[in-house]
Coordinates of C-alpha atoms in Angstrom, one line a residue:
T1 CA -27.2 12.5 -35.8
I2 CA -24.8 14.3 -33.4
G3 CA -26.5 17.0 -31.5
A4 CA -30.0 15.7 -30.8
H5 CA -31.5 16.5 -27.3
C6 CA -28.5 18.7 -26.4
H7 CA -30.7 21.3 -24.8
I8 CA -30.6 19.0 -21.7
G9 CA -27.4 17.0 -22.3
P10 CA -26.5 13.8 -20.6
Y11 CA -23.5 13.7 -18.3
C12 CA -20.6 11.4 -18.0
E13 CA -18.0 11.3 -15.2
F14 CA -14.5 10.0 -15.2
T15 CA -14.2 8.6 -11.7
D16 CA -10.8 7.0 -12.2
V17 CA -8.4 7.1 -15.2
D18 CA -5.2 5.2 -15.8
I19 CA -2.9 4.3 -18.7
K20 CA -1.0 1.0 -18.7
D21 CA 0.7 -0.7 -21.6
N22 CA -0.5 2.1 -24.0
V23 CA -4.2 1.3 -23.1
L24 CA -6.4 4.0 -21.6
E25 CA -8.6 2.6 -18.8
I26 CA -11.6 4.7 -17.7
T27 CA -13.9 3.9 -14.9
G28 CA -16.8 6.2 -14.3
Q29 CA -20.5 6.9 -13.9
A30 CA -23.0 8.2 -16.4
D31 CA -26.0 10.2 -15.5
Y32 CA -29.0 11.3 -17.6
W33 CA -31.8 13.8 -17.0
I34 CA -34.5 12.4 -19.2
Y35 CA -36.9 9.5 -19.0
E36 CA -35.1 6.8 -21.0
D37 CA -35.3 3.0 -20.5
D38 CA -32.4 2.2 -22.7
Y39 CA -29.3 4.0 -24.1
K40 CA -25.7 3.4 -25.1
I41 CA -22.6 5.2 -24.0
L42 CA -19.6 5.1 -26.3
F43 CA -16.3 6.8 -26.9
E44 CA -15.2 8.2 -30.3
D45 CA -11.7 9.2 -31.4
Q46 CA -10.8 11.7 -34.1
N47 CA -11.1 9.1 -36.8
G48 CA -14.6 8.1 -35.8
T49 CA -13.5 4.8 -34.3
E50 CA -15.9 3.8 -31.6
Y51 CA -15.2 2.2 -28.2
Y52 CA -18.0 0.6 -26.2
P53 CA -17.8 0.3 -22.5
T54 CA -19.4 -2.3 -20.2
Y55 CA -21.8 -0.6 -17.8
Y56 CA -23.8 -1.6 -14.8
P57 CA -26.2 -0.1 -12.2
L58 CA -24.9 1.6 -9.1
P59 CA -27.4 0.7 -6.4
F60 CA -26.2 3.6 -4.2
R61 CA -26.7 6.2 -6.9
T62 CA -30.3 7.2 -7.9
R63 CA -31.5 10.5 -9.2
H64 CA -34.6 12.1 -7.7
S65 CA -37.2 14.7 -8.8
L66 CA -40.4 16.0 -7.3
L67 CA -42.1 13.1 -9.0
G68 CA -39.8 10.5 -7.3
D69 CA -36.9 8.3 -8.5
Y70 CA -36.5 8.5 -12.3
G71 CA -33.2 7.0 -13.2
D72 CA -30.2 5.1 -11.9
V73 CA -26.7 6.5 -12.3
R74 CA -24.8 3.8 -14.2
G75 CA -21.2 2.8 -13.7
Y76 CA -19.1 1.9 -16.7
H77 CA -15.6 0.8 -17.7
V78 CA -13.9 1.2 -21.0
S79 CA -10.4 0.1 -22.3
I80 CA -9.1 2.2 -25.3
P81 CA -5.9 1.2 -27.1
L82 CA -4.1 4.5 -27.6
A83 CA -2.1 3.7 -30.8
G84 CA -3.0 6.6 -33.1
V85 CA -5.6 8.1 -30.8
R86 CA -5.2 11.9 -30.4
R87 CA -8.7 13.0 -29.4
L88 CA -11.6 11.4 -27.6
R89 CA -15.2 12.4 -27.0
A90 CA -18.0 10.6 -25.0
V91 CA -21.1 10.0 -27.0
F92 CA -24.6 9.4 -25.8
E93 CA -26.8 7.3 -28.1
Y94 CA -30.6 7.2 -27.6
K95 CA -32.5 4.1 -28.5
N96 CA -33.9 5.8 -31.6
G97 CA -30.3 6.1 -32.9
E98 CA -29.8 9.8 -32.3
R99 CA -26.6 10.9 -30.6
C100 CA -25.0 13.8 -28.8
Y101 CA -21.7 14.5 -27.2
M102 CA -21.7 14.2 -23.5
M103 CA -20.6 16.7 -20.9
I104 CA -17.6 15.2 -19.1
G105 CA -17.1 15.6 -15.4
Y106 CA -14.0 14.7 -13.5
G107 CA -14.3 12.9 -10.2
K108 CA -12.0 13.5 -7.2
F109 CA -9.7 10.6 -8.2
C110 CA -9.2 11.8 -11.8
Q111 CA -6.3 14.2 -12.3
L112 CA -8.3 16.3 -14.7
T113 CA -10.6 19.1 -13.4
H114 CA -13.1 21.6 -14.6
A115 CA -11.7 24.1 -12.1
M116 CA -8.8 24.9 -14.5
D117 CA -8.9 25.7 -18.2
S118 CA -5.4 24.4 -18.4
S119 CA -6.2 21.1 -16.7
Y120 CA -3.9 18.2 -17.5
G121 CA -3.0 14.8 -16.1
L122 CA 0.2 12.7 -16.3
Y123 CA -0.5 9.0 -16.9
D124 CA 2.3 6.6 -17.6
H125 CA 4.0 8.0 -20.7
H126 CA 1.1 10.2 -21.7
I127 CA -0.4 13.6 -21.0
L128 CA -4.2 14.0 -21.1
R129 CA -5.7 17.5 -21.5
A130 CA -9.3 18.5 -21.1
K131 CA -11.1 21.2 -23.1
G132 CA -14.8 21.4 -23.2
K133 CA -16.3 18.0 -24.2
T134 CA -13.0 16.8 -25.7
I135 CA -10.0 14.9 -24.2
Y136 CA -6.7 15.3 -26.0
V137 CA -4.1 12.6 -25.8
Q138 CA -0.4 13.3 -26.2
K139 CA 2.9 11.4 -25.7
K140 CA 4.7 12.8 -22.7
T141 CA 7.9 14.7 -23.3
R142 CA 9.8 17.0 -21.0
K143 CA 9.0 19.9 -23.2
R144 CA 5.3 19.2 -23.3
Y145 CA 5.1 18.6 -19.5
R146 CA 6.9 21.9 -18.8
K147 CA 4.6 23.7 -21.1
C148 CA 1.5 22.2 -19.4
E149 CA 2.8 23.0 -16.0
R150 CA 3.8 26.6 -16.9
R151 CA 0.4 27.3 -18.3
Y152 CA -1.2 25.7 -15.2
C153 CA 0.7 27.8 -12.8
L154 CA 0.1 31.0 -14.7
E155 CA -3.6 30.4 -14.5
L156 CA -3.3 29.7 -10.7
V157 CA -1.5 33.1 -10.3
K158 CA -4.2 34.9 -12.4
K159 CA -6.9 33.3 -10.2
G160 CA -5.0 34.5 -7.1
Y161 CA -4.1 31.0 -5.8
F162 CA -0.5 31.8 -5.0
K163 CA -0.2 29.2 -2.1
E164 CA -1.3 26.4 -4.4
C165 CA 1.2 27.6 -7.1
F166 CA 4.0 27.6 -4.4
Y167 CA 3.0 24.0 -3.3
R168 CA 3.4 22.8 -6.9
Y169 CA 6.9 24.3 -7.1
A170 CA 7.9 23.1 -3.6
T171 CA 6.7 19.5 -4.4
R172 CA 9.0 19.3 -7.5
V173 CA 11.9 20.3 -5.3
F174 CA 10.9 18.0 -2.4
R175 CA 10.6 15.0 -4.7
K176 CA 14.1 15.6 -6.2
I177 CA 15.5 15.6 -2.6
H178 CA 13.7 12.4 -1.8
S179 CA 14.1 10.7 -5.2
N180 CA 16.0 7.7 -3.8
K181 CA 13.3 6.8 -1.3
K182 CA 9.6 5.9 -1.4
I183 CA 7.4 7.6 1.2
W184 CA 4.7 5.8 3.2
L185 CA 2.5 8.1 5.3
L186 CA 0.5 6.3 8.1
S187 CA -2.2 7.5 10.4
D188 CA -5.1 6.7 12.7
R189 CA -7.1 9.7 13.9
I190 CA -5.8 13.2 13.7
N191 CA -5.7 13.6 17.5
L192 CA -5.3 9.9 18.5
A193 CA -3.1 7.0 17.5
R194 CA -3.5 3.5 19.2
D195 CA -5.1 1.8 16.2
N196 CA -4.1 -0.3 13.2
G197 CA -2.0 2.6 11.9
E198 CA 0.1 2.7 15.0
A199 CA 0.4 -1.1 15.2
L200 CA 1.7 -1.3 11.6
F201 CA 4.0 1.8 12.2
Q202 CA 5.6 0.0 15.2
Y203 CA 6.2 -3.1 13.1
L204 CA 7.7 -1.2 10.2
N205 CA 10.1 0.5 12.5
R206 CA 11.3 -2.9 13.8
I207 CA 12.1 -4.3 10.4
D208 CA 14.3 -3.2 7.4
T209 CA 12.0 -1.5 4.9
G210 CA 14.7 -1.0 2.3
N211 CA 14.1 2.1 0.2
V212 CA 10.9 3.1 2.0
D213 CA 10.8 5.9 4.5
V214 CA 7.9 5.6 6.9
Y215 CA 6.2 8.5 8.6
F216 CA 3.3 8.8 11.0
D217 CA 0.8 11.7 10.6
I218 CA -0.7 13.1 13.9
S219 CA -1.6 16.4 15.4
K220 CA 1.3 18.1 17.4
K221 CA -1.3 19.2 20.0
C222 CA -2.4 15.7 21.0
S223 CA -1.2 13.6 23.8
D224 CA 0.1 10.8 21.5
Y225 CA 2.4 13.0 19.5
E226 CA 5.5 12.8 21.7
R227 CA 4.9 9.1 22.4
M228 CA 4.8 8.4 18.6
K229 CA 8.1 10.2 18.1
Q230 CA 9.7 7.6 20.4
I231 CA 8.7 5.0 17.9
G232 CA 9.7 6.6 14.6
K233 CA 9.5 9.6 12.3
V234 CA 6.4 11.8 12.9
V235 CA 4.9 14.5 10.7
P236 CA 2.7 17.1 12.4
H237 CA -0.8 17.0 10.8
G238 CA -1.6 20.2 8.8
S239 CA 2.0 21.5 8.7
F240 CA 3.8 22.4 5.5
R241 CA 6.0 19.3 6.0
Y242 CA 2.8 17.2 6.1
C243 CA 1.6 18.7 2.8
M244 CA 4.9 17.9 1.2
Y245 CA 4.9 14.3 2.4
F246 CA 1.3 14.0 1.3
L247 CA 1.9 15.3 -2.2
S248 CA 5.0 13.0 -2.5
A249 CA 3.7 9.9 -0.8
D250 CA 3.7 6.6 -2.7
K251 CA 1.3 5.1 -0.1
I252 CA -1.2 6.7 2.3
I253 CA -2.0 4.1 4.9
S254 CA -4.7 4.7 7.5
A255 CA -7.2 3.0 9.8
H256 CA -9.7 5.7 8.8
I257 CA -11.1 6.8 5.5
D258 CA -12.7 10.2 6.2
E259 CA -12.2 12.8 3.6
Y260 CA -9.3 14.5 5.4
V261 CA -7.3 11.3 5.1
I262 CA -7.3 11.1 1.3
N263 CA -7.5 14.9 0.8
A264 CA -5.1 17.2 2.7
F265 CA -6.3 20.4 0.9
G266 CA -10.0 20.6 1.3
V267 CA -11.8 22.6 -1.4
K268 CA -8.5 23.5 -3.0
R269 CA -7.9 19.9 -3.9
D270 CA -8.8 20.5 -7.6
Y271 CA -5.7 22.7 -8.0
L272 CA -3.3 20.1 -6.7
K273 CA -4.8 16.6 -7.3
N274 CA -2.9 16.0 -10.5
L275 CA 0.2 15.9 -8.2
F276 CA -1.3 13.1 -6.1
R277 CA 0.4 9.8 -6.8
F278 CA -0.4 7.6 -3.8
D279 CA -2.1 4.3 -3.5
F280 CA -4.6 4.4 -0.5
V281 CA -4.3 1.5 1.9
F282 CA -7.4 1.1 4.2
L283 CA -6.4 -0.7 7.4
Q284 CA -9.9 -0.3 8.8
H285 CA -10.8 1.0 12.3
G286 CA -13.2 -1.9 12.9
L287 CA -14.1 -5.1 11.3
T288 CA -16.8 -4.6 8.6
K289 CA -19.9 -6.5 9.7
D290 CA -22.6 -4.3 8.2
D291 CA -23.1 -3.1 4.7
L292 CA -21.0 0.0 4.2
S293 CA -21.1 -0.1 0.4
G294 CA -23.0 3.2 0.1
W295 CA -20.0 4.9 1.7
V296 CA -16.8 2.9 1.1
N297 CA -17.5 1.9 -2.5
R298 CA -14.8 2.4 -5.2
F299 CA -16.5 5.4 -6.7
N300 CA -16.4 7.3 -3.3
K301 CA -13.1 6.2 -1.9
N302 CA -11.1 4.3 -4.5
I303 CA -9.1 2.0 -2.2
S304 CA -6.0 0.3 -3.6
L305 CA -5.7 -2.2 -0.7
F306 CA -8.7 -3.0 1.5
V307 CA -7.5 -5.0 4.6
T308 CA -9.9 -7.5 6.1
A309 CA -9.6 -9.9 9.1
A310 CA -12.6 -12.4 8.8
K311 CA -13.6 -14.8 6.1
P312 CA -17.2 -13.7 5.8
E313 CA -16.1 -10.0 6.0
Y314 CA -13.8 -10.5 3.0
Q315 CA -16.5 -12.3 1.0
S316 CA -19.1 -9.7 1.8
I317 CA -16.9 -6.9 0.3
V318 CA -15.8 -8.9 -2.8
D319 CA -19.3 -10.0 -3.5
G320 CA -21.1 -6.9 -2.4
N321 CA -21.8 -3.5 -4.1
Y322 CA -18.4 -2.1 -3.2
F323 CA -17.0 -2.6 -6.7
Y324 CA -13.7 -3.9 -5.4
T325 CA -12.3 -7.3 -6.4
D326 CA -9.9 -9.8 -4.8
K327 CA -7.2 -7.6 -6.4
E328 CA -7.9 -4.9 -3.9
V329 CA -9.4 -6.8 -1.0
K330 CA -7.0 -8.9 1.0
L331 CA -7.6 -11.3 3.9
T332 CA -4.6 -10.6 6.2
G333 CA -5.9 -9.8 9.7
F334 CA -5.6 -6.4 11.4
P335 CA -2.2 -5.1 12.5
R336 CA -3.4 -4.4 16.0
F337 CA -4.4 -8.0 16.5
D338 CA -0.7 -8.8 17.0
N339 CA -0.9 -7.1 20.3
L340 CA -3.8 -9.2 21.6
V341 CA -2.7 -11.7 24.1
A342 CA -5.0 -13.3 26.7
N343 CA -2.3 -14.1 29.4
K344 CA -2.6 -10.7 31.1
T345 CA -6.3 -10.9 31.9
K346 CA -7.4 -9.4 35.3
K347 CA -10.7 -9.7 37.2
Q348 CA -12.2 -6.7 35.3
I349 CA -15.2 -6.1 33.1
I350 CA -15.6 -3.3 30.6
I351 CA -18.8 -1.7 29.4
L352 CA -18.2 -0.3 25.9
P353 CA -21.3 0.7 23.8
T354 CA -20.9 2.3 20.4
W355 CA -22.3 5.8 19.6
R356 CA -25.7 6.8 18.5
K357 CA -25.7 9.2 15.6
Q358 CA -29.1 10.8 16.6
L359 CA -27.6 11.7 20.1
A360 CA -24.4 13.3 18.9
N361 CA -24.5 17.0 18.4
S362 CA -22.5 18.8 15.6
I363 CA -18.8 19.6 16.0
D364 CA -17.7 23.0 17.3
Q365 CA -15.4 24.3 14.6
K366 CA -13.3 26.3 17.1
T367 CA -12.6 23.5 19.5
G368 CA -12.9 20.5 17.2
Q369 CA -15.1 18.9 19.9
R370 CA -18.8 17.9 19.7
I371 CA -21.3 20.3 21.4
Y372 CA -22.9 19.0 24.6
N373 CA -26.4 17.6 24.1
D374 CA -28.8 18.9 26.8
T375 CA -31.3 16.1 25.9
F376 CA -28.9 13.2 26.1
K377 CA -30.0 12.3 29.7
N378 CA -33.6 11.9 28.5
S379 CA -32.6 9.2 26.0
A380 CA -33.2 5.4 26.4
F381 CA -29.4 5.0 25.8
F382 CA -28.4 7.1 28.8
K383 CA -31.0 5.6 31.1
F384 CA -30.1 2.0 30.2
Y385 CA -26.4 2.3 31.0
D386 CA -26.9 4.6 34.0
R387 CA -29.2 2.0 35.5
L388 CA -26.8 -0.8 34.7
I389 CA -23.8 1.0 36.4
Q390 CA -25.8 1.4 39.6
D391 CA -27.6 -2.0 39.6
E392 CA -27.0 -3.5 43.1
R393 CA -27.5 -7.1 42.0
L394 CA -24.7 -6.7 39.5
L395 CA -22.5 -4.7 41.9
D396 CA -23.0 -7.3 44.7
C397 CA -22.0 -10.1 42.4
M398 CA -18.9 -8.3 41.3
R399 CA -17.9 -7.6 44.9
E400 CA -18.5 -11.2 45.9
H401 CA -16.2 -12.6 43.1
G402 CA -13.6 -9.8 43.3
Y403 CA -14.4 -8.0 40.0
T404 CA -14.2 -4.3 39.2
G405 CA -15.6 -2.6 36.1
K406 CA -15.2 0.4 33.8
F407 CA -17.7 2.2 31.7
C408 CA -16.5 3.9 28.6
L409 CA -18.4 6.2 26.2
H410 CA -17.5 6.3 22.5
V411 CA -15.3 9.3 21.6
N412 CA -18.3 10.8 19.7
H413 CA -20.2 11.0 23.0
M414 CA -17.3 12.1 25.2
E415 CA -18.7 15.5 25.9
Q416 CA -21.5 13.6 27.8
I417 CA -19.3 11.7 30.1
G418 CA -20.1 14.0 33.1
D419 CA -23.7 12.8 32.9
Y420 CA -22.6 9.4 34.4
H421 CA -21.5 8.7 37.9
G422 CA -19.4 5.7 39.1
N423 CA -19.2 3.9 42.4
D424 CA -16.8 1.7 44.4
V425 CA -17.1 -1.1 41.8
I426 CA -17.6 0.5 38.4
Q427 CA -15.6 3.6 37.5
I428 CA -16.4 6.1 34.7
H429 CA -13.5 6.4 32.3
E430 CA -12.7 9.9 31.0
G431 CA -10.4 10.8 28.1
A432 CA -8.8 8.7 25.5
L433 CA -9.0 4.9 25.9
N434 CA -6.1 2.6 25.3
Y435 CA -8.2 -0.1 23.6
Q436 CA -5.4 -2.6 23.2
K437 CA -4.6 -2.4 27.0
E438 CA -8.3 -2.7 27.9
F439 CA -8.8 -5.7 25.6
V440 CA -5.9 -7.5 27.1
E441 CA -6.7 -6.8 30.7
N442 CA -10.4 -7.2 30.9
A443 CA -12.1 -10.6 31.3
L444 CA -15.6 -9.6 30.0
M445 CA -17.0 -7.0 27.6
I446 CA -20.5 -5.7 27.5
T447 CA -21.1 -3.9 24.2
D448 CA -24.0 -3.6 21.7
Y449 CA -23.2 -3.3 18.0
S450 CA -19.6 -2.0 18.3
S451 CA -16.9 -3.7 16.2
V452 CA -14.6 -3.6 19.3
A453 CA -16.3 -7.0 20.1
F454 CA -14.3 -8.6 17.3
D455 CA -10.9 -7.6 18.9
F456 CA -12.1 -9.0 22.3
A457 CA -13.5 -12.2 20.8
Y458 CA -10.2 -12.7 18.9
M459 CA -8.7 -13.7 22.3
K460 CA -11.7 -16.0 23.0
K461 CA -12.9 -13.8 25.9
S462 CA -16.5 -13.6 27.0
L463 CA -18.9 -11.1 25.5
V464 CA -22.5 -9.9 26.3
Y465 CA -24.4 -8.0 23.6
A466 CA -26.9 -5.5 25.0
Q467 CA -29.2 -4.6 22.1
F468 CA -32.2 -3.1 23.8
D469 CA -32.7 -0.5 21.0
R470 CA -31.9 -2.6 18.0
E471 CA -34.6 -1.2 15.6
A472 CA -34.0 2.4 16.5
F473 CA -30.2 1.9 16.3
F474 CA -30.2 0.8 12.7
E475 CA -32.7 3.4 11.7
G476 CA -30.4 6.1 12.9
Q477 CA -27.1 4.9 11.5
T478 CA -25.4 5.5 8.2
Y479 CA -25.2 1.8 7.2
D480 CA -27.5 -1.2 6.8
E481 CA -27.2 -4.5 8.5
G482 CA -24.9 -6.9 6.7
Y483 CA -23.9 -10.6 6.8
F484 CA -23.3 -10.8 10.5
N485 CA -26.1 -12.2 12.5
Y486 CA -25.6 -11.8 16.3
E487 CA -27.8 -14.7 17.2
T488 CA -26.1 -17.3 14.9
D489 CA -22.6 -15.7 14.4
G490 CA -22.1 -13.7 17.6
F491 CA -19.6 -14.6 20.3
G492 CA -21.9 -14.3 23.4
P493 CA -25.5 -14.0 24.5
V494 CA -27.7 -11.4 22.7
C495 CA -29.9 -9.5 25.2
Y496 CA -32.9 -7.4 24.0
D497 CA -34.0 -6.1 27.4
Y498 CA -32.5 -4.8 30.6
E499 CA -33.2 -7.8 32.9
T500 CA -31.7 -10.3 30.4
T501 CA -28.6 -8.2 30.1
V502 CA -28.0 -8.0 33.9
Q503 CA -28.6 -11.8 34.3
S504 CA -26.2 -12.6 31.4
I505 CA -23.4 -10.5 33.0
I506 CA -24.0 -12.1 36.4
D507 CA -23.9 -15.6 34.8
A508 CA -20.6 -14.8 33.1
I509 CA -19.0 -13.5 36.3
K510 CA -20.1 -16.6 38.2
R511 CA -18.3 -18.9 35.7
D512 CA -15.2 -16.6 36.0
C513 CA -15.9 -15.2 32.5
E514 CA -14.8 -18.3 30.7
M515 CA -16.0 -18.3 27.0
S516 CA -18.2 -21.4 26.3
E517 CA -17.1 -24.0 23.7
E518 CA -19.9 -22.9 21.4
Y519 CA -18.6 -19.4 21.1
K520 CA -15.0 -20.6 20.8
K521 CA -15.9 -22.7 17.8
R522 CA -17.6 -19.6 16.2
V523 CA -14.3 -17.6 16.7
D524 CA -12.3 -20.4 15.0
N525 CA -14.7 -20.4 12.0
F526 CA -14.9 -16.6 11.7
Y527 CA -11.4 -15.3 11.7
Y528 CA -8.8 -15.8 9.0
K529 CA -6.1 -16.6 11.5
T530 CA -5.6 -16.0 15.3
D531 CA -1.9 -15.5 15.4
T532 CA 0.6 -12.7 15.7
D533 CA 1.7 -12.4 12.0
N534 CA -1.0 -9.9 10.9
C535 CA 1.4 -6.9 10.5
K536 CA 3.7 -9.1 8.4
R537 CA 0.8 -10.2 6.1
V538 CA -0.3 -6.5 5.7
Y539 CA 3.2 -5.4 4.9
E540 CA 3.5 -8.1 2.2
A541 CA 0.2 -7.1 0.7
I542 CA 1.3 -3.4 0.5
L543 CA 4.5 -4.4 -1.3
A544 CA 2.4 -6.5 -3.7
I545 CA 0.6 -3.4 -4.9
D546 CA 3.7 -2.2 -6.7
Q547 CA 4.6 -5.8 -7.8
N548 CA 1.2 -6.1 -9.5
K549 CA 1.7 -2.8 -11.3
E550 CA 5.0 -4.0 -12.7
A551 CA 3.6 -7.4 -13.8

């Protein structure tokens, strides 16, 4: 019986939709607001033909009430052959056999949207239109497309969204001008390059990319802007040109996956997202050693190519709750690893801890910088490293063996850098850090839980892990511990108190910072390869995305 229980109404989201070879593929999540132990989700066409999806629990999605957890959101996938299908509805079937049509929501990776009554999406040779609880399926013709777009733009004008309407017209013109070329848009941070994005950008500008035009996205106000222009074509972040390249890009390729990377239009995304046509390539900023599945999962980020560098890292993502497969996750190595050579090492050590979420204030919207934290100097984090920098035992050892040092705060704590004071041996580094240069030149790294240790270990250089606040650290972070065990997998001694940390650093300096054979073996077992062909492998993996689509 259709209509039962509709006073509450279960909810079904289309997270991602695609049509290939005349088959509609829907991936999504289904929610319900009632206490039910069992139910079925199905799809029904205009003839009453039923299509049953496979569904599975999403461990990072749970509904809550005042009484506690009462239901998991379930992921699902369904394949629907479109021959003869003109209309589809999602049906919720209770275990007593009663049914109702489900409310359909449209995720950020679906072209359809509830924000527009004239919502439509272009998929392969089809047009999908949404109206209420019904999806209409039509063959794509030029006449139908123009009618859908005209209706869409008229609604935008009525709503007062003139800028978004102009963007839609400008994109059509821009794509015609660039119709003979594919566009790849690369980036690192908005205000900083020097990561995997830049390394791959350098490589792509050294080779023949054929019919692909490569651009780098970065703020015109930052210090790296002019330097990047010497390498290749640069697009100022946030500019009109950037918006056009974003809306016309075949590939968005970045070391970061924050919302601004995959969405150039903020809350206005819904009015333009059916123009998006890019595959997102995640180069990663740091090697994934902890469980990030609650953040980087397919339902939240929808990555087309997930670049990894280590064998256990790759396996943890494919086997974990990320909902990616070996089709999306590739073991290639990081582009920036190509720049890591150990023959330029100097008698220098670098102290490079990661940030603490609980110590970082919010961002000032006017300046884009974090607000200074008055209580930072009272923290165990500050006191540990302030004491380490001034420890006379360590400084005397460094002087005796001819070493100098550098202390660097994470960019999310940079407003606190004035709280620290250097000396004749260890300097306090201010401003942006050239990580590649530091990795190459330093002989020893002292860090804690930071993924920068993986770049350093790649060159088989000595490490010391200072983890005096291990329990508090993981309680305050946005992720859980993963497969990597510092004691059994790490590339240096793990120190849980101050005295052990100081002694381990002194011991390393006394042996001229040579990595022990035990840790060298761990490096060999951990990484996919330790060569200089990482960019080449990543480039080939990106090209394979289109090849797989055509197969």
